[in-house]
mmCIF file of C-alpha atoms in Angstrom:
data_model
loop_
_atom_site.group_PDB
_atom_site.id
_atom_site.type_symbol
_atom_site.label_atom_id
_atom_site.label_comp_id
_atom_site.label_asym_id
_atom_site.label_seq_id
_atom_site.Cartn_x
_atom_site.Cartn_y
_atom_site.Cartn_z
ATOM 1 C CA MET S 1 70.073 25.236 79.560
ATOM 2 C CA THR S 2 69.206 23.865 76.144
ATOM 3 C CA PRO S 3 68.920 25.524 72.718
ATOM 4 C CA TYR S 4 65.164 24.978 73.080
ATOM 5 C CA ASP S 5 64.652 26.997 76.277
ATOM 6 C CA ASP S 6 63.732 30.214 74.433
ATOM 7 C CA PRO S 7 61.306 28.524 72.032
ATOM 8 C CA MET S 8 59.765 26.723 75.021
ATOM 9 C CA ARG S 9 59.245 30.112 76.683
ATOM 10 C CA VAL S 10 57.315 31.188 73.565
ATOM 11 C CA ALA S 11 55.242 27.981 73.830
ATOM 12 C CA LEU S 12 54.580 28.794 77.503
ATOM 13 C CA GLU S 13 53.327 32.249 76.456
ATOM 14 C CA GLU S 14 50.919 30.523 74.076
ATOM 15 C CA ALA S 15 49.833 28.169 76.860
ATOM 16 C CA ARG S 16 48.957 31.120 79.094
ATOM 17 C CA LYS S 17 46.810 32.584 76.296
ATOM 18 C CA ALA S 18 44.753 29.377 76.255
ATOM 19 C CA LEU S 19 43.538 30.275 79.730
ATOM 20 C CA ASP S 20 41.524 33.158 78.234
ATOM 21 C CA THR S 21 39.171 30.675 76.575
ATOM 22 C CA GLY S 22 39.071 28.208 79.455
ATOM 23 C CA ASP S 23 41.292 25.750 77.625
ATOM 24 C CA VAL S 24 43.932 23.612 79.279
ATOM 25 C CA PRO S 25 47.117 25.734 79.139
ATOM 26 C CA ILE S 26 49.211 23.909 76.567
ATOM 27 C CA GLY S 27 51.235 25.787 73.975
ATOM 28 C CA ALA S 28 53.344 24.798 70.994
ATOM 29 C CA VAL S 29 55.638 26.335 68.417
ATOM 30 C CA VAL S 30 57.168 24.994 65.233
ATOM 31 C CA LEU S 31 60.737 25.955 64.431
ATOM 32 C CA ASP S 32 62.151 26.026 60.919
ATOM 33 C CA PRO S 33 65.386 24.107 60.243
ATOM 34 C CA GLU S 34 67.413 27.166 61.308
ATOM 35 C CA GLY S 35 65.597 27.385 64.647
ATOM 36 C CA GLY S 36 63.292 30.334 63.945
ATOM 37 C CA VAL S 37 59.675 30.237 65.083
ATOM 38 C CA ILE S 38 57.432 29.862 62.012
ATOM 39 C CA ALA S 39 54.172 28.961 63.774
ATOM 40 C CA ARG S 40 52.497 29.057 67.159
ATOM 41 C CA GLY S 41 49.559 27.238 68.627
ATOM 42 C CA ARG S 42 47.671 26.790 71.855
ATOM 43 C CA ASN S 43 44.821 24.590 72.941
ATOM 44 C CA GLU S 44 41.622 25.892 71.347
ATOM 45 C CA ARG S 45 39.238 23.001 71.961
ATOM 46 C CA GLU S 46 36.929 24.960 74.247
ATOM 47 C CA GLY S 47 37.279 28.216 72.329
ATOM 48 C CA VAL S 48 36.366 26.810 68.921
ATOM 49 C CA GLY S 49 34.517 23.637 69.909
ATOM 50 C CA ASP S 50 36.899 21.339 68.033
ATOM 51 C CA PRO S 51 38.194 18.166 69.715
ATOM 52 C CA THR S 52 41.254 18.184 67.429
ATOM 53 C CA ALA S 53 42.280 21.750 68.281
ATOM 54 C CA HIS S 54 45.231 20.716 70.421
ATOM 55 C CA ALA S 55 48.163 23.139 70.562
ATOM 56 C CA GLU S 56 50.348 20.858 68.442
ATOM 57 C CA ILE S 57 47.751 20.436 65.697
ATOM 58 C CA VAL S 58 47.090 24.192 65.568
ATOM 59 C CA ALA S 59 50.831 24.902 65.312
ATOM 60 C CA LEU S 60 51.498 22.162 62.728
ATOM 61 C CA ARG S 61 48.638 23.391 60.528
ATOM 62 C CA ALA S 62 49.949 26.961 60.680
ATOM 63 C CA ALA S 63 53.502 25.796 59.924
ATOM 64 C CA ALA S 64 52.308 23.844 56.882
ATOM 65 C CA VAL S 65 50.774 27.022 55.474
ATOM 66 C CA VAL S 66 53.964 29.011 56.113
ATOM 67 C CA SER S 67 56.284 26.324 54.737
ATOM 68 C CA GLY S 68 54.482 26.209 51.424
ATOM 69 C CA ASP S 69 55.003 22.452 51.109
ATOM 70 C CA ALA S 70 51.408 21.671 52.059
ATOM 71 C CA TRP S 71 52.223 19.168 54.763
ATOM 72 C CA ARG S 72 55.876 18.153 54.916
ATOM 73 C CA LEU S 73 57.773 19.930 57.656
ATOM 74 C CA ASP S 74 61.161 18.378 56.936
ATOM 75 C CA GLY S 75 63.859 19.655 59.260
ATOM 76 C CA CYS S 76 61.363 21.441 61.518
ATOM 77 C CA THR S 77 61.039 21.036 65.280
ATOM 78 C CA LEU S 78 57.800 20.841 67.252
ATOM 79 C CA VAL S 79 58.206 22.370 70.718
ATOM 80 C CA VAL S 80 55.318 21.799 73.119
ATOM 81 C CA THR S 81 54.782 22.395 76.825
ATOM 82 C CA LEU S 82 53.235 18.967 77.503
ATOM 83 C CA GLU S 83 54.144 15.579 76.071
ATOM 84 C CA PRO S 84 51.962 15.014 72.995
ATOM 85 C CA CYS S 85 49.004 12.619 73.054
ATOM 86 C CA THR S 86 48.559 9.859 70.479
ATOM 87 C CA MET S 87 46.815 12.169 67.994
ATOM 88 C CA CYS S 88 49.498 14.844 68.216
ATOM 89 C CA ALA S 89 52.399 12.374 68.218
ATOM 90 C CA GLY S 90 50.916 10.797 65.106
ATOM 91 C CA ALA S 91 50.546 14.205 63.490
ATOM 92 C CA ALA S 92 54.217 14.965 64.207
ATOM 93 C CA VAL S 93 55.218 11.716 62.509
ATOM 94 C CA LEU S 94 52.955 12.355 59.516
ATOM 95 C CA ALA S 95 54.238 15.934 59.183
ATOM 96 C CA ARG S 96 57.783 14.545 59.074
ATOM 97 C CA VAL S 97 59.135 16.895 61.751
ATOM 98 C CA ALA S 98 62.772 16.238 62.579
ATOM 99 C CA ARG S 99 62.290 16.431 66.323
ATOM 100 C CA VAL S 100 59.738 16.748 69.084
ATOM 101 C CA VAL S 101 60.750 18.753 72.151
ATOM 102 C CA TYR S 102 58.457 18.832 75.158
ATOM 103 C CA GLY S 103 58.399 20.127 78.698
ATOM 104 C CA ALA S 104 56.253 18.158 81.131
ATOM 105 C CA ALA S 105 55.712 14.423 80.805
ATOM 106 C CA ASP S 106 52.115 13.174 80.698
ATOM 107 C CA ALA S 107 51.770 9.862 82.537
ATOM 108 C CA LYS S 108 48.039 9.665 81.735
ATOM 109 C CA ALA S 109 48.055 10.294 77.970
ATOM 110 C CA GLY S 110 51.635 10.874 76.799
ATOM 111 C CA ALA S 111 52.530 9.172 73.524
ATOM 112 C CA VAL S 112 56.178 10.175 73.255
ATOM 113 C CA GLY S 113 57.525 7.806 75.883
ATOM 114 C CA SER S 114 55.318 7.939 78.972
ATOM 115 C CA LEU S 115 52.273 5.808 78.206
ATOM 116 C CA TRP S 116 52.968 5.024 74.540
ATOM 117 C CA ASP S 117 55.878 5.805 72.252
ATOM 118 C CA VAL S 118 54.284 6.547 68.905
ATOM 119 C CA VAL S 119 57.140 8.647 67.528
ATOM 120 C CA ARG S 120 59.756 5.934 68.003
ATOM 121 C CA ASP S 121 57.701 2.985 66.779
ATOM 122 C CA ARG S 122 59.995 1.075 64.412
ATOM 123 C CA ARG S 123 57.043 0.069 62.251
ATOM 124 C CA LEU S 124 56.552 3.650 61.107
ATOM 125 C CA ASN S 125 58.407 5.171 58.181
ATOM 126 C CA HIS S 126 59.471 8.309 60.066
ATOM 127 C CA ARG S 127 60.763 8.647 63.615
ATOM 128 C CA PRO S 128 61.510 12.132 64.954
ATOM 129 C CA GLU S 129 64.234 12.715 67.485
ATOM 130 C CA VAL S 130 62.840 13.412 70.981
ATOM 131 C CA LEU S 131 64.062 15.771 73.691
ATOM 132 C CA SER S 132 62.037 15.821 76.899
ATOM 133 C CA GLY S 133 62.050 17.825 80.111
ATOM 134 C CA VAL S 134 62.799 21.269 78.637
ATOM 135 C CA LEU S 135 61.523 23.794 81.210
ATOM 136 C CA ALA S 136 59.462 20.937 82.645
ATOM 137 C CA ASP S 137 58.900 22.648 86.005
ATOM 138 C CA GLU S 138 57.403 25.761 84.418
ATOM 139 C CA SER S 139 55.169 23.664 82.183
ATOM 140 C CA SER S 140 54.042 21.432 85.051
ATOM 141 C CA ASP S 141 53.393 24.350 87.393
ATOM 142 C CA LEU S 142 51.124 26.058 84.873
ATOM 143 C CA LEU S 143 49.075 22.884 84.423
ATOM 144 C CA LEU S 144 48.947 22.102 88.143
ATOM 145 C CA ARG S 145 47.698 25.616 88.946
ATOM 146 C CA PHE S 146 45.044 25.364 86.230
ATOM 147 C CA PHE S 147 43.651 22.055 87.471
ATOM 148 C CA SER S 148 43.953 23.069 91.111
ATOM 149 C CA GLU S 149 41.864 26.211 90.456
ATOM 150 C CA ARG S 150 39.353 24.168 88.482
ATOM 151 C CA ARG S 151 38.877 21.844 91.427
ATOM 152 C CA GLY S 152 38.582 24.736 93.885
ATOM 153 C CA GLU S 153 41.887 23.944 95.508
ATOM 154 C CA VAL S 154 43.382 27.414 95.161
ATOM 155 C CA GLY S 155 46.132 27.987 97.683
ATOM 156 C CA LEU S 156 46.920 24.347 98.344
ATOM 157 C CA ARG S 157 50.211 24.512 96.476
#
């Protein structure tokens, strides 16, 4: 059990909502420095027709509005069900989040340690702390079921 299990459960709720629009079930939340949820996001690429509408981007944009500091999310934590891609890892760095917490690793596109490690690149001026594997099984299962149903493989797992 980690202090991020409950926020990850909120991110998983957001991920399930993405299914309503046919989006890949990925959810994210941003926590303020005290650990309270200040923003939520889920994949909305299919729903709004925007290639940048990843769960992390949606949540970071909402958190920036709530924080009132336009774009700096100092001390905040990004919690996401799947390891962020290069775009989302870069956004976390640019937003100055203190940490990135994710559930399932993404061997095909992960940019927080799996395929690339954008957030810990020493050439950048900000490097968030990373915690991986939080409720990884739940996050992975949701994604595996989604892609299995998409491929017509229902019942194989």
